[in-house]
Amino acid sequence: MPDRDGTPTAASDPHVLAALVARESGPEVEAVHDPDTGRWTLEWTDGETVEGVERAVRAAGPEAARGLRHGLRYRRRLSESAVALGAVRLATSTDGSGPRPRVDAASVEAFWRDVRLPSPLTEREALLVYGLIYQVHDDHRRNEAEPEQICHLVRQAGLAVILLRTRAALTPAELLTARYAGSHGHPAWRYCLVPMDDARLVRAVHADRTATADHLRAALTLTAGLPDTPEAVTSRLRARLRRCG
């Protein structure tokens, strides 16, 4: 019923309810009507969880959702950035010892279901998100990316190629893993950004006669945390680095 002055209330007008919920929960909320079912759905992008919006509906008045004849549904859409960030978080949630994490649109949606969507925590995450979206746009020749297209890129191409294109700073282990992962049977780097074992990397550089000064420096940095590295190996790496100038 409207108020006495004729203004619609939340219980009588879904659009008023959407505006009240948006004021309470943050993101812009849209009331969408399905003429086939007569149902109304509150829809929004990112931001608050479904549970949070339901709380905001209850705060608008206990009769709010009940006042809609066919009830009320809720739908939180995920932006491209949210999907890409979720895909990155899922893909990198492993230490590489088990099977690769499942990365698809449904898994990303489930990942964020009970979480108010955050921003990337680090510059690297932000670069990966941007790189993924840019690559999907480029691959499909359109300025938008479907959730499954983003996830498919992570599953098929992996994150390493995206990371390397961003020119983000790499740790010594990552720099060396980027060089040796393919030839040493370490797919966890390509898909999940899990570097190879430090000792294995030092051995790889030691055996690689074409290793550059950057690779030699990275290997020597790793040896500082590997007390069991034979002194002969460390000495050879230092000597080769001196010859590189």
PDB file of C-alpha atoms in Angstrom:
ATOM      1  CA  MET A   1       0.000   0.000   0.000  1.00  0.00           C
ATOM      2  CA  PRO A   2       1.183   3.572  -0.646  1.00  0.00           C
ATOM      3  CA  ASP A   3       1.713   6.057   2.164  1.00  0.00           C
ATOM      4  CA  ARG A   4      -1.123   8.430   2.997  1.00  0.00           C
ATOM      5  CA  ASP A   5       0.397  11.071   0.728  1.00  0.00           C
ATOM      6  CA  GLY A   6       0.261   8.617  -2.188  1.00  0.00           C
ATOM      7  CA  THR A   7       3.990   7.835  -2.234  1.00  0.00           C
ATOM      8  CA  PRO A   8       4.660   4.132  -2.982  1.00  0.00           C
ATOM      9  CA  THR A   9       6.181   2.154  -0.112  1.00  0.00           C
ATOM     10  CA  ALA A  10       8.823  -0.538  -0.383  1.00  0.00           C
ATOM     11  CA  ALA A  11       6.127  -3.165   0.061  1.00  0.00           C
ATOM     12  CA  SER A  12       4.082  -1.839  -2.849  1.00  0.00           C
ATOM     13  CA  ASP A  13       6.797  -0.781  -5.328  1.00  0.00           C
ATOM     14  CA  PRO A  14       9.865  -2.950  -6.107  1.00  0.00           C
ATOM     15  CA  HIS A  15      11.702   0.064  -7.544  1.00  0.00           C
ATOM     16  CA  VAL A  16      11.337   1.914  -4.250  1.00  0.00           C
ATOM     17  CA  LEU A  17      12.567  -1.202  -2.463  1.00  0.00           C
ATOM     18  CA  ALA A  18      15.582  -1.398  -4.794  1.00  0.00           C
ATOM     19  CA  ALA A  19      16.471   2.218  -4.045  1.00  0.00           C
ATOM     20  CA  LEU A  20      16.176   1.618  -0.298  1.00  0.00           C
ATOM     21  CA  VAL A  21      18.361  -1.487  -0.508  1.00  0.00           C
ATOM     22  CA  ALA A  22      20.979   0.334  -2.592  1.00  0.00           C
ATOM     23  CA  ARG A  23      21.123   3.055   0.053  1.00  0.00           C
ATOM     24  CA  GLU A  24      21.678   0.393   2.711  1.00  0.00           C
ATOM     25  CA  SER A  25      24.061  -1.994   0.935  1.00  0.00           C
ATOM     26  CA  GLY A  26      26.111   0.190  -1.402  1.00  0.00           C
ATOM     27  CA  PRO A  27      25.892  -0.987  -5.027  1.00  0.00           C
ATOM     28  CA  GLU A  28      23.224   0.204  -7.406  1.00  0.00           C
ATOM     29  CA  VAL A  29      20.278  -2.205  -7.280  1.00  0.00           C
ATOM     30  CA  GLU A  30      17.804  -2.708 -10.105  1.00  0.00           C
ATOM     31  CA  ALA A  31      14.311  -4.189  -9.800  1.00  0.00           C
ATOM     32  CA  VAL A  32      13.640  -6.455 -12.807  1.00  0.00           C
ATOM     33  CA  HIS A  33      10.201  -7.895 -13.557  1.00  0.00           C
ATOM     34  CA  ASP A  34       9.573 -11.217 -15.335  1.00  0.00           C
ATOM     35  CA  PRO A  35       6.211 -10.912 -17.110  1.00  0.00           C
ATOM     36  CA  ASP A  36       5.997 -14.678 -17.602  1.00  0.00           C
ATOM     37  CA  THR A  37       6.171 -15.522 -13.900  1.00  0.00           C
ATOM     38  CA  GLY A  38       5.163 -12.222 -12.363  1.00  0.00           C
ATOM     39  CA  ARG A  39       8.275 -12.413 -10.162  1.00  0.00           C
ATOM     40  CA  TRP A  40      10.508  -9.479  -9.302  1.00  0.00           C
ATOM     41  CA  THR A  41      14.269  -9.847  -8.988  1.00  0.00           C
ATOM     42  CA  LEU A  42      16.666  -7.444  -7.336  1.00  0.00           C
ATOM     43  CA  GLU A  43      19.865  -7.395  -9.417  1.00  0.00           C
ATOM     44  CA  TRP A  44      23.216  -5.706  -8.775  1.00  0.00           C
ATOM     45  CA  THR A  45      26.860  -6.054  -9.757  1.00  0.00           C
ATOM     46  CA  ASP A  46      29.665  -7.011  -7.344  1.00  0.00           C
ATOM     47  CA  GLY A  47      29.454  -5.366  -3.948  1.00  0.00           C
ATOM     48  CA  GLU A  48      27.275  -6.915  -1.276  1.00  0.00           C
ATOM     49  CA  THR A  49      26.495 -10.623  -0.986  1.00  0.00           C
ATOM     50  CA  VAL A  50      23.001 -11.975  -1.553  1.00  0.00           C
ATOM     51  CA  GLU A  51      22.701 -12.510   2.187  1.00  0.00           C
ATOM     52  CA  GLY A  52      23.703  -8.906   2.786  1.00  0.00           C
ATOM     53  CA  VAL A  53      21.073  -7.594   0.367  1.00  0.00           C
ATOM     54  CA  GLU A  54      18.460  -9.836   1.985  1.00  0.00           C
ATOM     55  CA  ARG A  55      19.339  -8.206   5.304  1.00  0.00           C
ATOM     56  CA  ALA A  56      18.940  -4.793   3.704  1.00  0.00           C
ATOM     57  CA  VAL A  57      15.500  -5.832   2.420  1.00  0.00           C
ATOM     58  CA  ARG A  58      14.478  -6.863   5.921  1.00  0.00           C
ATOM     59  CA  ALA A  59      15.812  -3.560   7.245  1.00  0.00           C
ATOM     60  CA  ALA A  60      13.577  -1.726   4.766  1.00  0.00           C
ATOM     61  CA  GLY A  61      10.590  -3.176   6.600  1.00  0.00           C
ATOM     62  CA  PRO A  62       9.581  -6.693   7.622  1.00  0.00           C
ATOM     63  CA  GLU A  63       6.735  -6.601   5.116  1.00  0.00           C
ATOM     64  CA  ALA A  64       8.937  -5.498   2.193  1.00  0.00           C
ATOM     65  CA  ALA A  65       9.618  -8.789   0.400  1.00  0.00           C
ATOM     66  CA  ARG A  66       6.341 -10.325   1.565  1.00  0.00           C
ATOM     67  CA  GLY A  67       4.473  -7.391   0.097  1.00  0.00           C
ATOM     68  CA  LEU A  68       5.384  -8.466  -3.445  1.00  0.00           C
ATOM     69  CA  ARG A  69       2.693 -10.814  -4.649  1.00  0.00           C
ATOM     70  CA  HIS A  70       4.904 -13.531  -6.106  1.00  0.00           C
ATOM     71  CA  GLY A  71       7.827 -13.076  -3.747  1.00  0.00           C
ATOM     72  CA  LEU A  72      11.264 -11.692  -4.442  1.00  0.00           C
ATOM     73  CA  ARG A  73      14.427 -13.120  -5.974  1.00  0.00           C
ATOM     74  CA  TYR A  74      18.023 -11.922  -5.752  1.00  0.00           C
ATOM     75  CA  ARG A  75      20.809 -11.993  -8.319  1.00  0.00           C
ATOM     76  CA  ARG A  76      24.331 -10.671  -7.909  1.00  0.00           C
ATOM     77  CA  ARG A  77      26.141 -10.326 -11.221  1.00  0.00           C
ATOM     78  CA  LEU A  78      29.933 -10.481 -11.353  1.00  0.00           C
ATOM     79  CA  SER A  79      31.887  -7.877 -13.287  1.00  0.00           C
ATOM     80  CA  GLU A  80      34.728  -8.898 -15.578  1.00  0.00           C
ATOM     81  CA  SER A  81      37.231  -7.749 -12.961  1.00  0.00           C
ATOM     82  CA  ALA A  82      35.544  -9.793 -10.233  1.00  0.00           C
ATOM     83  CA  VAL A  83      35.503 -12.914 -12.414  1.00  0.00           C
ATOM     84  CA  ALA A  84      39.150 -12.449 -13.390  1.00  0.00           C
ATOM     85  CA  LEU A  85      40.215 -11.879  -9.781  1.00  0.00           C
ATOM     86  CA  GLY A  86      38.290 -14.949  -8.655  1.00  0.00           C
ATOM     87  CA  ALA A  87      39.897 -17.028 -11.409  1.00  0.00           C
ATOM     88  CA  VAL A  88      43.359 -15.821 -10.363  1.00  0.00           C
ATOM     89  CA  ARG A  89      42.686 -16.576  -6.695  1.00  0.00           C
ATOM     90  CA  LEU A  90      41.368 -20.058  -7.506  1.00  0.00           C
ATOM     91  CA  ALA A  91      44.228 -20.921  -9.876  1.00  0.00           C
ATOM     92  CA  THR A  92      46.887 -19.829  -7.392  1.00  0.00           C
ATOM     93  CA  SER A  93      45.287 -21.528  -4.373  1.00  0.00           C
ATOM     94  CA  THR A  94      47.567 -24.563  -4.678  1.00  0.00           C
ATOM     95  CA  ASP A  95      51.149 -25.432  -3.824  1.00  0.00           C
ATOM     96  CA  GLY A  96      51.341 -27.562  -6.950  1.00  0.00           C
ATOM     97  CA  SER A  97      51.409 -30.896  -5.139  1.00  0.00           C
ATOM     98  CA  GLY A  98      47.873 -31.941  -6.085  1.00  0.00           C
ATOM     99  CA  PRO A  99      45.512 -31.587  -9.022  1.00  0.00           C
ATOM    100  CA  ARG A 100      44.945 -28.147 -10.460  1.00  0.00           C
ATOM    101  CA  PRO A 101      42.094 -26.197  -8.833  1.00  0.00           C
ATOM    102  CA  ARG A 102      38.846 -26.109 -10.778  1.00  0.00           C
ATOM    103  CA  VAL A 103      38.489 -22.774 -12.567  1.00  0.00           C
ATOM    104  CA  ASP A 104      35.148 -22.198 -14.268  1.00  0.00           C
ATOM    105  CA  ALA A 105      32.325 -19.693 -14.045  1.00  0.00           C
ATOM    106  CA  ALA A 106      30.402 -21.712 -11.454  1.00  0.00           C
ATOM    107  CA  SER A 107      33.495 -22.120  -9.258  1.00  0.00           C
ATOM    108  CA  VAL A 108      34.206 -18.392  -9.382  1.00  0.00           C
ATOM    109  CA  GLU A 109      30.617 -17.582  -8.439  1.00  0.00           C
ATOM    110  CA  ALA A 110      30.796 -20.038  -5.539  1.00  0.00           C
ATOM    111  CA  PHE A 111      34.150 -18.571  -4.478  1.00  0.00           C
ATOM    112  CA  TRP A 112      32.603 -15.119  -4.051  1.00  0.00           C
ATOM    113  CA  ARG A 113      29.201 -16.261  -2.744  1.00  0.00           C
ATOM    114  CA  ASP A 114      29.827 -15.353   0.896  1.00  0.00           C
ATOM    115  CA  VAL A 115      32.380 -12.620   0.293  1.00  0.00           C
ATOM    116  CA  ARG A 116      31.902  -8.928  -0.298  1.00  0.00           C
ATOM    117  CA  LEU A 117      33.979  -8.533  -3.399  1.00  0.00           C
ATOM    118  CA  PRO A 118      37.399  -7.073  -2.587  1.00  0.00           C
ATOM    119  CA  SER A 119      39.838  -5.264  -4.798  1.00  0.00           C
ATOM    120  CA  PRO A 120      43.113  -6.936  -5.800  1.00  0.00           C
ATOM    121  CA  LEU A 121      45.357  -7.181  -2.758  1.00  0.00           C
ATOM    122  CA  THR A 122      48.608  -6.577  -4.639  1.00  0.00           C
ATOM    123  CA  GLU A 123      49.855  -4.847  -7.752  1.00  0.00           C
ATOM    124  CA  ARG A 124      50.531  -8.285  -9.236  1.00  0.00           C
ATOM    125  CA  GLU A 125      46.902  -9.336  -8.803  1.00  0.00           C
ATOM    126  CA  ALA A 126      45.785  -6.107 -10.433  1.00  0.00           C
ATOM    127  CA  LEU A 127      48.150  -6.702 -13.364  1.00  0.00           C
ATOM    128  CA  LEU A 128      46.937 -10.283 -13.797  1.00  0.00           C
ATOM    129  CA  VAL A 129      43.302  -9.175 -13.744  1.00  0.00           C
ATOM    130  CA  TYR A 130      43.968  -6.497 -16.331  1.00  0.00           C
ATOM    131  CA  GLY A 131      46.033  -8.865 -18.461  1.00  0.00           C
ATOM    132  CA  LEU A 132      43.377 -11.579 -18.460  1.00  0.00           C
ATOM    133  CA  ILE A 133      40.590  -9.227 -19.452  1.00  0.00           C
ATOM    134  CA  TYR A 134      42.708  -7.559 -22.127  1.00  0.00           C
ATOM    135  CA  GLN A 135      43.647 -10.937 -23.613  1.00  0.00           C
ATOM    136  CA  VAL A 136      40.045 -12.160 -23.730  1.00  0.00           C
ATOM    137  CA  HIS A 137      38.923  -8.917 -25.384  1.00  0.00           C
ATOM    138  CA  ASP A 138      41.705  -9.297 -27.933  1.00  0.00           C
ATOM    139  CA  ASP A 139      41.053 -12.991 -28.565  1.00  0.00           C
ATOM    140  CA  HIS A 140      37.339 -12.471 -29.197  1.00  0.00           C
ATOM    141  CA  ARG A 141      37.601  -9.080 -30.919  1.00  0.00           C
ATOM    142  CA  ARG A 142      35.031  -7.495 -28.635  1.00  0.00           C
ATOM    143  CA  ASN A 143      35.140  -5.110 -25.721  1.00  0.00           C
ATOM    144  CA  GLU A 144      33.555  -7.473 -23.230  1.00  0.00           C
ATOM    145  CA  ALA A 145      34.391 -10.828 -21.732  1.00  0.00           C
ATOM    146  CA  GLU A 146      32.023 -13.565 -20.631  1.00  0.00           C
ATOM    147  CA  PRO A 147      32.865 -15.285 -17.329  1.00  0.00           C
ATOM    148  CA  GLU A 148      33.529 -18.627 -18.986  1.00  0.00           C
ATOM    149  CA  GLN A 149      35.808 -17.012 -21.580  1.00  0.00           C
ATOM    150  CA  ILE A 150      37.991 -15.635 -18.782  1.00  0.00           C
ATOM    151  CA  CYS A 151      38.047 -18.985 -16.989  1.00  0.00           C
ATOM    152  CA  HIS A 152      38.773 -20.866 -20.220  1.00  0.00           C
ATOM    153  CA  LEU A 153      41.835 -18.707 -20.819  1.00  0.00           C
ATOM    154  CA  VAL A 154      43.135 -19.491 -17.334  1.00  0.00           C
ATOM    155  CA  ARG A 155      42.542 -23.222 -17.860  1.00  0.00           C
ATOM    156  CA  GLN A 156      44.017 -23.434 -21.348  1.00  0.00           C
ATOM    157  CA  ALA A 157      46.801 -20.858 -21.534  1.00  0.00           C
ATOM    158  CA  GLY A 158      47.558 -20.580 -17.829  1.00  0.00           C
ATOM    159  CA  LEU A 159      48.594 -17.563 -15.791  1.00  0.00           C
ATOM    160  CA  ALA A 160      52.336 -17.570 -16.476  1.00  0.00           C
ATOM    161  CA  VAL A 161      52.005 -16.201 -19.993  1.00  0.00           C
ATOM    162  CA  ILE A 162      49.759 -13.418 -18.688  1.00  0.00           C
ATOM    163  CA  LEU A 163      52.146 -12.586 -15.844  1.00  0.00           C
ATOM    164  CA  LEU A 164      55.173 -12.422 -18.136  1.00  0.00           C
ATOM    165  CA  ARG A 165      53.370 -10.088 -20.536  1.00  0.00           C
ATOM    166  CA  THR A 166      52.642  -7.674 -17.697  1.00  0.00           C
ATOM    167  CA  ARG A 167      56.357  -7.273 -16.987  1.00  0.00           C
ATOM    168  CA  ALA A 168      55.638  -7.569 -13.276  1.00  0.00           C
ATOM    169  CA  ALA A 169      58.664  -8.013 -11.035  1.00  0.00           C
ATOM    170  CA  LEU A 170      59.612 -11.673 -10.560  1.00  0.00           C
ATOM    171  CA  THR A 171      61.300 -13.285  -7.593  1.00  0.00           C
ATOM    172  CA  PRO A 172      64.581 -15.109  -8.306  1.00  0.00           C
ATOM    173  CA  ALA A 173      62.757 -18.459  -8.179  1.00  0.00           C
ATOM    174  CA  GLU A 174      60.078 -17.203 -10.583  1.00  0.00           C
ATOM    175  CA  LEU A 175      62.632 -15.784 -12.998  1.00  0.00           C
ATOM    176  CA  LEU A 176      64.382 -19.139 -13.176  1.00  0.00           C
ATOM    177  CA  THR A 177      61.171 -21.167 -13.235  1.00  0.00           C
ATOM    178  CA  ALA A 178      59.976 -19.135 -16.226  1.00  0.00           C
ATOM    179  CA  ARG A 179      63.101 -20.351 -18.041  1.00  0.00           C
ATOM    180  CA  TYR A 180      63.183 -23.982 -16.940  1.00  0.00           C
ATOM    181  CA  ALA A 181      59.612 -25.083 -16.114  1.00  0.00           C
ATOM    182  CA  GLY A 182      58.827 -26.342 -19.612  1.00  0.00           C
ATOM    183  CA  SER A 183      61.972 -28.392 -20.045  1.00  0.00           C
ATOM    184  CA  HIS A 184      61.835 -29.754 -16.490  1.00  0.00           C
ATOM    185  CA  GLY A 185      58.236 -30.954 -16.525  1.00  0.00           C
ATOM    186  CA  HIS A 186      56.753 -28.411 -14.125  1.00  0.00           C
ATOM    187  CA  PRO A 187      53.281 -27.406 -15.440  1.00  0.00           C
ATOM    188  CA  ALA A 188      52.305 -25.929 -12.062  1.00  0.00           C
ATOM    189  CA  TRP A 189      54.149 -22.765 -13.078  1.00  0.00           C
ATOM    190  CA  ARG A 190      52.278 -22.362 -16.350  1.00  0.00           C
ATOM    191  CA  TYR A 191      48.837 -22.787 -14.852  1.00  0.00           C
ATOM    192  CA  CYS A 192      49.162 -21.798 -11.182  1.00  0.00           C
ATOM    193  CA  LEU A 193      52.348 -19.703 -10.888  1.00  0.00           C
ATOM    194  CA  VAL A 194      53.932 -22.241  -8.540  1.00  0.00           C
ATOM    195  CA  PRO A 195      57.737 -22.005  -8.908  1.00  0.00           C
ATOM    196  CA  MET A 196      60.071 -24.974  -8.997  1.00  0.00           C
ATOM    197  CA  ASP A 197      62.003 -26.107  -5.927  1.00  0.00           C
ATOM    198  CA  ASP A 198      64.957 -23.807  -5.180  1.00  0.00           C
ATOM    199  CA  ALA A 199      67.547 -26.594  -5.138  1.00  0.00           C
ATOM    200  CA  ARG A 200      66.279 -27.902  -8.449  1.00  0.00           C
ATOM    201  CA  LEU A 201      66.559 -24.434  -9.944  1.00  0.00           C
ATOM    202  CA  VAL A 202      70.146 -24.030  -8.784  1.00  0.00           C
ATOM    203  CA  ARG A 203      71.016 -27.350 -10.384  1.00  0.00           C
ATOM    204  CA  ALA A 204      69.297 -26.275 -13.602  1.00  0.00           C
ATOM    205  CA  VAL A 205      71.324 -23.075 -13.820  1.00  0.00           C
ATOM    206  CA  HIS A 206      74.521 -24.930 -12.954  1.00  0.00           C
ATOM    207  CA  ALA A 207      73.902 -27.318 -15.862  1.00  0.00           C
ATOM    208  CA  ASP A 208      72.838 -24.574 -18.279  1.00  0.00           C
ATOM    209  CA  ARG A 209      75.865 -23.286 -20.161  1.00  0.00           C
ATOM    210  CA  THR A 210      73.762 -20.530 -21.787  1.00  0.00           C
ATOM    211  CA  ALA A 211      72.459 -19.069 -18.513  1.00  0.00           C
ATOM    212  CA  THR A 212      72.694 -15.273 -18.491  1.00  0.00           C
ATOM    213  CA  ALA A 213      74.064 -13.038 -15.773  1.00  0.00           C
ATOM    214  CA  ASP A 214      70.516 -12.489 -14.471  1.00  0.00           C
ATOM    215  CA  HIS A 215      69.997 -16.236 -14.170  1.00  0.00           C
ATOM    216  CA  LEU A 216      73.340 -16.723 -12.429  1.00  0.00           C
ATOM    217  CA  ARG A 217      72.577 -13.919  -9.955  1.00  0.00           C
ATOM    218  CA  ALA A 218      69.160 -15.432  -9.253  1.00  0.00           C
ATOM    219  CA  ALA A 219      70.690 -18.853  -8.626  1.00  0.00           C
ATOM    220  CA  LEU A 220      73.275 -17.392  -6.250  1.00  0.00           C
ATOM    221  CA  THR A 221      70.498 -15.587  -4.371  1.00  0.00           C
ATOM    222  CA  LEU A 222      68.744 -18.925  -3.906  1.00  0.00           C
ATOM    223  CA  THR A 223      71.896 -20.650  -2.657  1.00  0.00           C
ATOM    224  CA  ALA A 224      71.922 -18.251   0.297  1.00  0.00           C
ATOM    225  CA  GLY A 225      68.897 -20.125   1.619  1.00  0.00           C
ATOM    226  CA  LEU A 226      70.237 -23.561   0.714  1.00  0.00           C
ATOM    227  CA  PRO A 227      73.001 -24.439   3.191  1.00  0.00           C
ATOM    228  CA  ASP A 228      73.420 -27.892   1.652  1.00  0.00           C
ATOM    229  CA  THR A 229      74.509 -26.481  -1.720  1.00  0.00           C
ATOM    230  CA  PRO A 230      77.997 -27.834  -2.474  1.00  0.00           C
ATOM    231  CA  GLU A 231      80.624 -25.108  -2.271  1.00  0.00           C
ATOM    232  CA  ALA A 232      81.958 -26.223  -5.641  1.00  0.00           C
ATOM    233  CA  VAL A 233      78.611 -25.378  -7.265  1.00  0.00           C
ATOM    234  CA  THR A 234      78.466 -21.946  -5.638  1.00  0.00           C
ATOM    235  CA  SER A 235      82.063 -21.218  -6.652  1.00  0.00           C
ATOM    236  CA  ARG A 236      81.399 -22.143 -10.285  1.00  0.00           C
ATOM    237  CA  LEU A 237      78.289 -19.963 -10.414  1.00  0.00           C
ATOM    238  CA  ARG A 238      80.264 -17.005  -9.021  1.00  0.00           C
ATOM    239  CA  ALA A 239      83.077 -17.558 -11.463  1.00  0.00           C
ATOM    240  CA  ARG A 240      80.686 -17.695 -14.411  1.00  0.00           C
ATOM    241  CA  LEU A 241      78.995 -14.505 -13.213  1.00  0.00           C
ATOM    242  CA  ARG A 242      82.374 -12.711 -13.058  1.00  0.00           C
ATOM    243  CA  ARG A 243      83.102 -13.779 -16.619  1.00  0.00           C
ATOM    244  CA  CYS A 244      79.764 -12.296 -17.684  1.00  0.00           C
ATOM    245  CA  GLY A 245      81.117  -8.932 -16.606  1.00  0.00           C
TER     246      GLY A 245
END
